[in-house]
Coordinates of C-alpha atoms in Angstrom, one line a residue:
Chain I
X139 CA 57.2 250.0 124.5
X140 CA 55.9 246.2 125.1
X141 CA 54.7 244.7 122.6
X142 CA 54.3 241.0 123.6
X143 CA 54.0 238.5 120.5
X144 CA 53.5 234.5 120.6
X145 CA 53.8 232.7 117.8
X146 CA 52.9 228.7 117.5
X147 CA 53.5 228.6 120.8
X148 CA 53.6 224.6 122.6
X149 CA 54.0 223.5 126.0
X150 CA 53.9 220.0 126.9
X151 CA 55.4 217.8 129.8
X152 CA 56.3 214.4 129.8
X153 CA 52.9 212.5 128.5
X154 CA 50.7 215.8 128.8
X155 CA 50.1 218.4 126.7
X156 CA 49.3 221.8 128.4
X157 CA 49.1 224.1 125.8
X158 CA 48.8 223.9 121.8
X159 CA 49.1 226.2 119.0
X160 CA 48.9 229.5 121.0
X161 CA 48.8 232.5 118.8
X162 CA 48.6 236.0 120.7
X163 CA 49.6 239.8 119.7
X164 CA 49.3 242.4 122.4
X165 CA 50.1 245.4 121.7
X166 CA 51.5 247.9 124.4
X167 CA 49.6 249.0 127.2
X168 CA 46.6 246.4 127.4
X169 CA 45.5 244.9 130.3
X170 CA 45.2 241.3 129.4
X171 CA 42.9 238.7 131.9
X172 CA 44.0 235.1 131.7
X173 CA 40.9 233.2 132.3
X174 CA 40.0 229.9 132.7
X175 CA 38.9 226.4 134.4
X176 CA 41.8 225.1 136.9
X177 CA 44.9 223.4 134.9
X178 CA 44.2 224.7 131.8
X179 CA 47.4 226.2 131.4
X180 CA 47.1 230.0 131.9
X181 CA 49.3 229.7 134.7
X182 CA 52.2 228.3 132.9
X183 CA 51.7 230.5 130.0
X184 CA 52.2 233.0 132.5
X185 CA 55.3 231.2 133.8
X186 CA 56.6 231.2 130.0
X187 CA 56.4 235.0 129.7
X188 CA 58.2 235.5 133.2
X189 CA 60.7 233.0 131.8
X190 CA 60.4 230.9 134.9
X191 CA 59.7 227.9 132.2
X192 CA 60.1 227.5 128.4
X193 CA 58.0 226.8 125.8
X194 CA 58.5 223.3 124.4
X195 CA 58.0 224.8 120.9
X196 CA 57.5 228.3 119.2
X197 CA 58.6 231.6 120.9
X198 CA 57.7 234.5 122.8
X199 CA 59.2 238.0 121.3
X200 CA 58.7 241.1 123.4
X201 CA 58.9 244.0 121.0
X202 CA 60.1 241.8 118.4
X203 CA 63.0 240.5 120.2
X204 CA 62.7 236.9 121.7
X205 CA 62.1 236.5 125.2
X206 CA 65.2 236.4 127.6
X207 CA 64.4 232.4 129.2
X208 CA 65.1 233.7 132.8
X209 CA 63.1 236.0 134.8
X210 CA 65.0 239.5 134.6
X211 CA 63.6 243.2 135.9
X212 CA 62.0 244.1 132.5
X213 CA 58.8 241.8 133.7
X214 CA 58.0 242.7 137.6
X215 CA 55.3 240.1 139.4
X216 CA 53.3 239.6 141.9
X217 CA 51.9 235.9 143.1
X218 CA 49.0 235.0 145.8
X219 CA 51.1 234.6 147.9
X220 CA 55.5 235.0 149.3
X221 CA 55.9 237.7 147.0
X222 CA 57.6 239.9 149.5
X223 CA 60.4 239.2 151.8
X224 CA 59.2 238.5 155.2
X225 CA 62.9 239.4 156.7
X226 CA 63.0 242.8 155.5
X227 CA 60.5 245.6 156.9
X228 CA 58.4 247.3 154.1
X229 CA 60.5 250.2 152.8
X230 CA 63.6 247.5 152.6
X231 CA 61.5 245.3 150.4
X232 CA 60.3 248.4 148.4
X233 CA 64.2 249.7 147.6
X234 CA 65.4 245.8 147.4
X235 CA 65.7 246.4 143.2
X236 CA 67.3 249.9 143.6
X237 CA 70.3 248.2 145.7
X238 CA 70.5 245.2 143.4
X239 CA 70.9 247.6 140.2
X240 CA 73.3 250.0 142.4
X241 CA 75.7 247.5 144.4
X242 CA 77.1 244.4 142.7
X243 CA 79.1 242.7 145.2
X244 CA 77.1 243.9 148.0
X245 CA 73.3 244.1 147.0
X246 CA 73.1 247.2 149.3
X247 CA 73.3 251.4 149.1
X248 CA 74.3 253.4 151.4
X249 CA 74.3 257.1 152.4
X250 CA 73.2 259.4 149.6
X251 CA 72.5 256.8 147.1
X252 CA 70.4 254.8 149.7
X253 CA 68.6 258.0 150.7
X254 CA 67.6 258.7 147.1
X255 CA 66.7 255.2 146.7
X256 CA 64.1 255.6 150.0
X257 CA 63.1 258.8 149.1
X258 CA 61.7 256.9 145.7
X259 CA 60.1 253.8 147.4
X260 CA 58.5 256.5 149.9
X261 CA 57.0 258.1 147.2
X262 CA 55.8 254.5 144.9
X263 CA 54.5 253.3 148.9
X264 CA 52.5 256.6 149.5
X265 CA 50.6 255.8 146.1
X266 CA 49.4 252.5 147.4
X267 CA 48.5 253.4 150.5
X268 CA 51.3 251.8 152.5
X269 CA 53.4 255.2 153.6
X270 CA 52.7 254.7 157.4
X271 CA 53.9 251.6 157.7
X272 CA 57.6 251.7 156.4
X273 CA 58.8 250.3 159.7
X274 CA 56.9 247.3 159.6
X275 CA 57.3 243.7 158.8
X276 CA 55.5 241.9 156.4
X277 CA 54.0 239.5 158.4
X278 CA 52.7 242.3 160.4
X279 CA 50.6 243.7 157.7
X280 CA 47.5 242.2 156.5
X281 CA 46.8 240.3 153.0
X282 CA 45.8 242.8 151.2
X283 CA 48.4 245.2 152.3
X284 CA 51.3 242.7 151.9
X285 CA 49.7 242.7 148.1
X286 CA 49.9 246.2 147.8
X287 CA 53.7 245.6 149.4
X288 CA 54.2 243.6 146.3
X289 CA 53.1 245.8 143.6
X290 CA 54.9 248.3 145.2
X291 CA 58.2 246.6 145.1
X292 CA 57.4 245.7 141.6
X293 CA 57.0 248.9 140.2
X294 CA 60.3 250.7 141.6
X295 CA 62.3 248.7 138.6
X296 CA 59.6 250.2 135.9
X297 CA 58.6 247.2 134.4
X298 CA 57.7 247.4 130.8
X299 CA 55.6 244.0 131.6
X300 CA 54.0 243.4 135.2
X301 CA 52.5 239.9 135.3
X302 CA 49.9 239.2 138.3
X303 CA 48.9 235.5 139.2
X304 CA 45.7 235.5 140.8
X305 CA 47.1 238.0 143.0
X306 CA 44.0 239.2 144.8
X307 CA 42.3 235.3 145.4
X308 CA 43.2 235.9 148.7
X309 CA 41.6 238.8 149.5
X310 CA 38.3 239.4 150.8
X311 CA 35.4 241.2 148.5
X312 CA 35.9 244.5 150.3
X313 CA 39.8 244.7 150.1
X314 CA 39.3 243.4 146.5
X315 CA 37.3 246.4 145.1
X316 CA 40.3 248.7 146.8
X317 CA 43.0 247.0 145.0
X318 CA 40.8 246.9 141.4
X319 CA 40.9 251.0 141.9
X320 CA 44.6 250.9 142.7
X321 CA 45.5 248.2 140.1
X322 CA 43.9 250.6 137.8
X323 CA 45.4 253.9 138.6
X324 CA 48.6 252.4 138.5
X325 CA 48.1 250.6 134.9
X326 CA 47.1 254.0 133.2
X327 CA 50.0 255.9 135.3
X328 CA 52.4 253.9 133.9
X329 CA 51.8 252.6 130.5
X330 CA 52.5 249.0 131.3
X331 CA 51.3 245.6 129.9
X332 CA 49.7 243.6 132.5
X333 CA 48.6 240.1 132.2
X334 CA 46.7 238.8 135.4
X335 CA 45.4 235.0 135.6
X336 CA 42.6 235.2 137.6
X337 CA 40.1 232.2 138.1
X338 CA 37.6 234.7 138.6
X339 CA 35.7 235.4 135.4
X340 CA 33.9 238.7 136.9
X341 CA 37.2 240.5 137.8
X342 CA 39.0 239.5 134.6
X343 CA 35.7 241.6 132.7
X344 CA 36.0 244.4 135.6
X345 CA 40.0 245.0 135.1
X346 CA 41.2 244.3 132.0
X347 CA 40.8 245.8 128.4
X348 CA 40.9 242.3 127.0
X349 CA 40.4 238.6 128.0
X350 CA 41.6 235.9 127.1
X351 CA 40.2 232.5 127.7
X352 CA 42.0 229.3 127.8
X353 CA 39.9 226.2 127.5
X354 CA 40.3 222.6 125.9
X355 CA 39.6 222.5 122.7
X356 CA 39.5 218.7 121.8
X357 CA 39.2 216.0 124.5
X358 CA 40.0 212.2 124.6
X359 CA 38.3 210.6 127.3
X360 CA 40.7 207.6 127.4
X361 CA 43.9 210.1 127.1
X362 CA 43.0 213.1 129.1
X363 CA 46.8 214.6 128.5
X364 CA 46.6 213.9 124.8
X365 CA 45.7 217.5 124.3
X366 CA 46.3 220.6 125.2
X367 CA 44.5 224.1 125.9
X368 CA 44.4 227.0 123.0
X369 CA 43.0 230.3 123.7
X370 CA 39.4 229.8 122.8
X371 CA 38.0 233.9 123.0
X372 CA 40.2 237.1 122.7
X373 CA 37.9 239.8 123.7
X374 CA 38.9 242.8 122.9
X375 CA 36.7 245.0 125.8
X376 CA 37.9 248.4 124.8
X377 CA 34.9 248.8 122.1
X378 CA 32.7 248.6 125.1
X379 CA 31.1 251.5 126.7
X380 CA 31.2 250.6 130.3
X381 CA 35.0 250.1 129.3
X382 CA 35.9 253.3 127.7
X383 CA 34.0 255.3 130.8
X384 CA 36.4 253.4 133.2
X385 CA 39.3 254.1 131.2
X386 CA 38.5 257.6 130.9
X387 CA 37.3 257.9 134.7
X388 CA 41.0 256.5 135.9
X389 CA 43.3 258.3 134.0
X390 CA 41.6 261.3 135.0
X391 CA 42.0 260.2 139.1
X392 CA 46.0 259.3 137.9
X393 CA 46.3 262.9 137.2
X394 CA 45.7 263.4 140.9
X395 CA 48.2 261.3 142.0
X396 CA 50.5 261.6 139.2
X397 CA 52.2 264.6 141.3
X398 CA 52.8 262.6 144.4
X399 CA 53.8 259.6 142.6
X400 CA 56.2 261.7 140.4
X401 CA 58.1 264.2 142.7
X402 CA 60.0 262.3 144.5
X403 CA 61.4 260.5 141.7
X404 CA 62.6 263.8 140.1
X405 CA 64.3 264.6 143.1
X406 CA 66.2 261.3 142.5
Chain T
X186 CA 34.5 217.8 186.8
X187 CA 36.5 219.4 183.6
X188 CA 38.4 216.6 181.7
X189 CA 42.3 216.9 182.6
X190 CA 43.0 218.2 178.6
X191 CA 40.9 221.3 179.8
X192 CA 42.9 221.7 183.3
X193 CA 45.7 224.1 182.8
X194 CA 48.2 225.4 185.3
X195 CA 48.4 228.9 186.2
X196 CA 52.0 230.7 187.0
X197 CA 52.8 229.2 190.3
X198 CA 51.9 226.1 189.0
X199 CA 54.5 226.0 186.0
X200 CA 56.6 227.0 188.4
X201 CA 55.4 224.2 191.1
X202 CA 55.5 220.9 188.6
X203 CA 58.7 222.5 186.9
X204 CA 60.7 221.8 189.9
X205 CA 58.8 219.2 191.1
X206 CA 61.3 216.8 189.0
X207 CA 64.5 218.5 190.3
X208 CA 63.5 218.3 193.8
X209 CA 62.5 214.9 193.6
X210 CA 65.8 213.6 192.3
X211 CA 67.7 215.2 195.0
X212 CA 65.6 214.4 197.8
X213 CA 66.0 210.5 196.4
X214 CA 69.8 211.1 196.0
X215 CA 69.7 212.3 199.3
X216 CA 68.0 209.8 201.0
X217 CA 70.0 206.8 199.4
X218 CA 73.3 208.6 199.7
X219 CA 72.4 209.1 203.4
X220 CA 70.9 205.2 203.5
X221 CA 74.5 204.4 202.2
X222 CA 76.8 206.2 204.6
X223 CA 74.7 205.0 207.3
X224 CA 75.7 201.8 206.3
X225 CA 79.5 202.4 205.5
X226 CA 80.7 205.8 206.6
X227 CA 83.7 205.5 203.6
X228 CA 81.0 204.8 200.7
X229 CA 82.3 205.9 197.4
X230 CA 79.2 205.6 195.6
X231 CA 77.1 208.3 196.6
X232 CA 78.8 211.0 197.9
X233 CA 76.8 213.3 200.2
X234 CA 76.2 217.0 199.2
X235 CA 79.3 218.3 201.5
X236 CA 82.0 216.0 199.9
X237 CA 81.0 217.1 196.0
X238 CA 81.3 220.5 196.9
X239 CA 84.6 219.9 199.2
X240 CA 85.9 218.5 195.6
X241 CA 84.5 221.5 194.2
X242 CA 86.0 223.7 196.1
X243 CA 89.2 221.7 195.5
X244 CA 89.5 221.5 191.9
X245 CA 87.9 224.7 191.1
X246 CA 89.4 227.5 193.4
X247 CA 92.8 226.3 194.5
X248 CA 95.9 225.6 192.1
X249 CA 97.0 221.6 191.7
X250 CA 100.0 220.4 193.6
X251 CA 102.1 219.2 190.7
X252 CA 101.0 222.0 187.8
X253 CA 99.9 225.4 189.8
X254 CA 96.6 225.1 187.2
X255 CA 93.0 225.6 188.9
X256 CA 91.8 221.8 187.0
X257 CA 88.3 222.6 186.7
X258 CA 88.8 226.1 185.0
X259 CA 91.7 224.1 183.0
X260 CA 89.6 221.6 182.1
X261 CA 86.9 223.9 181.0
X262 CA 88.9 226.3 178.3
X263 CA 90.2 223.2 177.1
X264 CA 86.8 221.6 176.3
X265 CA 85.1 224.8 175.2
X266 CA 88.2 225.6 172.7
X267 CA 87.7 222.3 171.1
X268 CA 84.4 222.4 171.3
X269 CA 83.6 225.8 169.9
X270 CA 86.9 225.4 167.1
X271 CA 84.4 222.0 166.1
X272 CA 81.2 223.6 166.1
X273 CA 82.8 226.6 164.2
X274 CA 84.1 224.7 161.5
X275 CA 81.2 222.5 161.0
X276 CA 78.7 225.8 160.9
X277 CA 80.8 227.6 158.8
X278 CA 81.2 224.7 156.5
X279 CA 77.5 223.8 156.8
X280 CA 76.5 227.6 156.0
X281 CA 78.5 227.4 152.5
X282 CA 77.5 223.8 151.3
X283 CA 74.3 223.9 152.5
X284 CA 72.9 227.0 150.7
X285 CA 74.8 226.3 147.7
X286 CA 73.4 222.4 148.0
X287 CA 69.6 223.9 148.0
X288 CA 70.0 226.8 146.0
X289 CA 72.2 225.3 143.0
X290 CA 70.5 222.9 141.3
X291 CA 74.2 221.3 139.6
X292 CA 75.7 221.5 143.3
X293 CA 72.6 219.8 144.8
X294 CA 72.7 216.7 142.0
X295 CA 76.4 216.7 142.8
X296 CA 76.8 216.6 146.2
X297 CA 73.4 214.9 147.7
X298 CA 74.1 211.6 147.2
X299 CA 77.5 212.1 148.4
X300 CA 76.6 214.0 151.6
X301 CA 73.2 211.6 152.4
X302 CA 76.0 208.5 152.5
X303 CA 78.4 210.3 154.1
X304 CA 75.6 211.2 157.4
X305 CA 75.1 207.6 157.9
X306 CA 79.1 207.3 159.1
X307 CA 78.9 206.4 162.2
X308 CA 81.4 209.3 163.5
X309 CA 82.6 207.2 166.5
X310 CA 84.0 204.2 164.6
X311 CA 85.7 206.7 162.4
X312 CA 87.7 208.3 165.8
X313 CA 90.3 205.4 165.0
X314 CA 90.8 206.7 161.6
X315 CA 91.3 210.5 162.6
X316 CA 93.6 209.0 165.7
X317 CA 95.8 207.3 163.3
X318 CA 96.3 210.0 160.7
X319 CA 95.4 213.7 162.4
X320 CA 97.2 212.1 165.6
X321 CA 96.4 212.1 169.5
X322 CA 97.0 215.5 170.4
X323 CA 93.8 218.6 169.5
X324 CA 93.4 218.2 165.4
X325 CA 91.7 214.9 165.3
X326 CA 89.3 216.1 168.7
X327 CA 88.1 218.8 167.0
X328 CA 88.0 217.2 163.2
X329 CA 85.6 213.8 165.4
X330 CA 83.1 217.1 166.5
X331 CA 83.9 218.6 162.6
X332 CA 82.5 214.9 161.0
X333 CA 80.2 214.2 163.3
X334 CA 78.0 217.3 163.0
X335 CA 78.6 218.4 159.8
X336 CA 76.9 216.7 157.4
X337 CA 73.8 216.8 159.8
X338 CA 73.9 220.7 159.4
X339 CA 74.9 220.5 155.6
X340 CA 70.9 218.3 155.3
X341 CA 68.8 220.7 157.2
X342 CA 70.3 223.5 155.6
X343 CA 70.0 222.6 152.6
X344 CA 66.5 221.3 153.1
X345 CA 65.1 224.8 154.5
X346 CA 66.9 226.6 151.8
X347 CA 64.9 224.2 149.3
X348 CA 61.6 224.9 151.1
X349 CA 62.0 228.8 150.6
X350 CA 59.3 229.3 148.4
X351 CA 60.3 229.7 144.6
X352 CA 58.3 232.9 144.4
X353 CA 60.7 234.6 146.7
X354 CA 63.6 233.3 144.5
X355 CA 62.2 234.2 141.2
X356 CA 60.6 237.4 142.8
X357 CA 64.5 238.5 143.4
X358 CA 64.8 237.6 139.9
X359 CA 62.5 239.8 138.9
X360 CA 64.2 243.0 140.5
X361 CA 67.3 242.4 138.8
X362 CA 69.4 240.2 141.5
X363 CA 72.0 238.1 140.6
X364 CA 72.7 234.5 142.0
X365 CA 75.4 236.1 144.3
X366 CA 73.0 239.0 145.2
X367 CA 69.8 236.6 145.9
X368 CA 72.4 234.4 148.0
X369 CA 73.4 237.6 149.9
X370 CA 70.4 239.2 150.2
X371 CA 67.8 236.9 150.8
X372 CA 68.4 233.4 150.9
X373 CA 71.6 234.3 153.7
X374 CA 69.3 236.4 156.0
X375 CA 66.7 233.9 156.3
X376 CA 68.7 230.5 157.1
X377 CA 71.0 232.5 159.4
X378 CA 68.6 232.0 161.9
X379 CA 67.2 228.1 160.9
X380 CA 71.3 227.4 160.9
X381 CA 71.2 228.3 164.7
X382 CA 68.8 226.5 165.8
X383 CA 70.1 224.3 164.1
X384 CA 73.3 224.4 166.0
X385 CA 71.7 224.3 169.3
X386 CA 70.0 220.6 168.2
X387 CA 73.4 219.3 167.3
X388 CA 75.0 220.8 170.7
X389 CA 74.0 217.2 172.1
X390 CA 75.8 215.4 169.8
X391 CA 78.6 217.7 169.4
X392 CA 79.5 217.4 173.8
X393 CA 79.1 213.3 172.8
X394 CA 81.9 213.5 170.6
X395 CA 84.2 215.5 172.6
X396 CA 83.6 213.8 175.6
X397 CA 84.3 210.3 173.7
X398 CA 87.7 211.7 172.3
X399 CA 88.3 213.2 175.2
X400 CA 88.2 210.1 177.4
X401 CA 90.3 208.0 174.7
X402 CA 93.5 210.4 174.2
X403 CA 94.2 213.9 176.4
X404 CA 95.9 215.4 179.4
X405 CA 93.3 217.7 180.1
X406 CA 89.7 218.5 179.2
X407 CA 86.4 217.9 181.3
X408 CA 85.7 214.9 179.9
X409 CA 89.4 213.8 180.3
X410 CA 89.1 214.1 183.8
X411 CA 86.0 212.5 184.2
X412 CA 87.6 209.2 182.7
X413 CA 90.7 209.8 184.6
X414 CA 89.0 209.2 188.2
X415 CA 86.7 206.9 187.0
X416 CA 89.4 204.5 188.4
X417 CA 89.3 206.0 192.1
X418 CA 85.5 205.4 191.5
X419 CA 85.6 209.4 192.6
X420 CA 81.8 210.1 192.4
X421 CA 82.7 213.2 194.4
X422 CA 84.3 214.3 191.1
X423 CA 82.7 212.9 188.2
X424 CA 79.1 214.0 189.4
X425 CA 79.9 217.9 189.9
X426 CA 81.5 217.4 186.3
X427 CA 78.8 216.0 184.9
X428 CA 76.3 219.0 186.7
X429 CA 78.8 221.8 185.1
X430 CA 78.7 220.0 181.5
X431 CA 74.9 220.1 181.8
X432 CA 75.2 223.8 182.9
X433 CA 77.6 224.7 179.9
X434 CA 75.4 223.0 177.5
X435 CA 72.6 224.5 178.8
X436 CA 73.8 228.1 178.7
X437 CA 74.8 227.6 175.3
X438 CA 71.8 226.6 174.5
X439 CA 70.1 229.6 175.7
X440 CA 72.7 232.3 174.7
X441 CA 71.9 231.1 170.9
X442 CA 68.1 231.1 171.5
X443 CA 69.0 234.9 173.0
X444 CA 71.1 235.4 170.0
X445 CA 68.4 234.5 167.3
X446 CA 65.4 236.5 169.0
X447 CA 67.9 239.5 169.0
X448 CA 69.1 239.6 165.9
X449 CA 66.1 238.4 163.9
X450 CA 63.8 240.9 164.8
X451 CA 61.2 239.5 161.8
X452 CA 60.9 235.9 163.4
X453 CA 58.8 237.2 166.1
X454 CA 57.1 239.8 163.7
X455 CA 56.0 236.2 161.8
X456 CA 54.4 234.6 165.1
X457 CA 50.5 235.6 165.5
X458 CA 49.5 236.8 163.0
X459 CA 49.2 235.1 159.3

């Protein structure tokens, strides 16, 4: 479960007001687009649910407790860009959370318990498409595979939240449509919330099952800081047609998968 | 005609105007050491070529009169002991400040100050300090190379651990890792390497310092000796000295280069492509 509530929610820095009055209830599961013009605050709301900053006023409760104020593994992420770790090769990056929840002083497995712990990245990096390349350095792989690296590494821990910013504005429009398909199959495999920030309104509508816009709501010329942004439009999409076909249509193609991405952590 | 920005040189020619500089100091050295003797066969000044490696020869492969020690092999253990004892110190010192100083936001408010002040010491007209109080024998020698390079490598570690991009760090946070954990696991790995190199750039001034203390209070030690016949004006000496310090620096110089692209594998895996 991940049910994600904001209540009165402010965030303002010294003589600037980012966000106002934010009022949000997601309930478990949705895929949530963060849209908007540059600055207008979805990227620190998104910071605020991560924990990475804290609300100046009002609170964030994740099913109905408040938000721990640091980032911890119940939220995974993935940013544009230096989301992976360019000194360890692929399958390290992948079973970097396994060794942090298994070895305390050490930060590292090995022998059976590191073999498992492969053996489960092997399985999460075969389901996006990056099981040939285990041996490889980041900086040898290309954007959008170091993306896919990302999720990847993400979703070993099982997030109950994964938060995206702008995570394919990198990419280029053919790599793009890959990861919307992947993105997808991976949301209805594993029940998470997601919450993506994208500055593009076209891939918020094509991803999410609701979008949320932020935008300005009052303006002073003379003061521009003086206000903040409020979510202006909370679209719920899932009434839509289009919507409910391509909901339908990938949780079908997760069954598919489902045994590939699921075996190997039985095993485990 | 190509302008001379287009004009590159191929292999032979690297090669060529890479040694071009070598061989025309020599040949000058050559010439006005020859000019010299010519003049007054018991010139002092510029020894020829046989005469250094006579010296050489001398110091190097046959023991001293008065202590049965080969003084140029003497001289060298001595130097590198200090000099690696400083340089250890100072890294290993470096390694734990400087993380902590760019990773720890308390420990960075704390300490910056302090350390950006304490950089701007001039190390050499401290030497009379550590004299007086660490004494004349190794300690204060190897505590001049410890304060003179130190805080240098504290700052640029602490720097590139500060550039690290806070995705990586809240990333880490993300799949569960402590503060010990992210320190062990990440932040560690990647300034190993930037600490080398930083090493390497303070090799320069680390060999400064030694060979200043060095020439102030020892009884043996490259620089030592260099001082000691400066009084004989024994150019036959001090020059082949000064040669073998340039070749020790110049090995450890490379040997750490060598060290880094071994042992970081993912540096090179970072060059050419984005």
């Amino acid at each position: 479960m991940s049910h994600v509530s904001v209540h009165g929610l402010w965030k303002e820095y010294p003589g600037q007001v980012v966000l106002e009055r934010v009022d949000l209830d997601i309930p478990s599961g949705e895929f949530c687009a963060l849209v908007g013009p540059s600055g207008c605050g979805k990227t620190t709301f998104l910071r605020m649910l991560l924990g990475q900053e804290r609300p100046t006023r009002g609170g964030i409760l994740l099913d109905g407790r408040p938000l721990v104020a640091e980032p911890g593994p119940d939220r995974g992420v993935v940013f544009q860009r230096y989301s992976v770790f360019p000194h360890l090769t692929v399958l390290e990056n992948v079973i970097l959370g396994r060794e942090f929840a298994g070895s305390r002083f050490l930060g590292r497995l090995f022998g059976a318990r590191r073999r498992a712990a492969e053996e489960e990245a092997k399985g999460i990096l075969a389901a996006v498409g990056l099981g040939d390349h285990l041996r490889k350095y980041p900086a040898e792989l290309s954007g959008g595979m170091q993306q896919r690296l990302a999720i990847a590494q993400a979703l070993i821990l099982k997030p109950k939240i994964l938060l995206l910013d702008e995570p394919f504005g990198a990419l280029d429009a053919g790599t793009k449509a890959q990861m919307y398909e992947l993105l997808l199959r991976l949301w209805s495999e594993r029940k998470m919330t997601v919450f993506m920030v994208t500055h593009d309104l076209k891939e918020g509508f094509t991803l999410a099952t609701r979008v949320l816009a932020f935008d300005k709501v009052r303006v002073d010329p003379t003061d521009p800081g003086a206000y903040g942004a409020r979510i202006t439009y909370d679209l719920l999409l899932t009434g839509k047609t289009a919507v409910r076909e391509r909901l339908a249509a990938t949780a079908g193609s997760s069954r598919e998968t489902e045994n590939r991405l699921e075996t190997p952590v039985a095993t485990h | 005609m190509r302008r001379i920005i287009n004009r590159r040189p191929g292999r032979g020619g690297i090669v060529f105007w890479g040694a071009l500089p070598f061989l025309g100091a020599a040949a000058l050295y050559a010439v006005a050491s020859a000019l010299r003797l010519a003049e007054n066969p018991n010139d002092k000044l510029l020894p020829p070529l046989s005469a250094m490696v006579a010296t050489v020869a001398r110091l190097a492969f046959t023991p001293d009169a008065r202590t049965g020690d080969y003084l140029m092999w003497a001289d060298t253990v001595a130097s590198l002991h200090r000099l690696g004892l400083g340089l250890g110190v100072a890294t290993a010192a470096a390694l734990v400040i400087g993380i902590a100083m760019g990773l720890i936001p308390y420990v960075r408010a704390g300490l910056s100050p302090f350390v950006a002040i304490l950089s701007m010491v001039p190390p050499m007209a401290v030497l009379p300090v550590l004299f007086i109080v660490f004494g004349l024998d190794e300690l204060s020698k190897v505590v001049l190379i410890v304060v003179g390079v130190t805080p240098f490598l504290i700052r640029d570690l602490a720097m590139r651990t500060g550039e690290l991009p806070a995705e990586q760090i809240v990333k880490a946070q993300t799949l569960g890792g402590s503060t010990w954990q992210i320190v062990l696991r990440v932040v560690l790995p990647q300034m190993l390497p930037r600490l080398v190199d930083a090493v390497r750039l303070s090799l320069g001034p680390a060999w400064l310092f030694l060979i200043s203390a060095e020439a102030i209070a020892a009884t043996e030690g490259l620089g030592y000796r260099i001082f000691l016949v400066r009084r004989y004006l024994a150019m036959d000496v001090i020059l082949p000295y000064v040669a073998w310090i340039t070749v020790l620096a110049f090995v450890s110089d490379y040997l750490l280069r060598l060290f880094n692209a071994r042992c970081f594998p993912w540096l090179k895996a970072g060059k050419g492509s984005a």
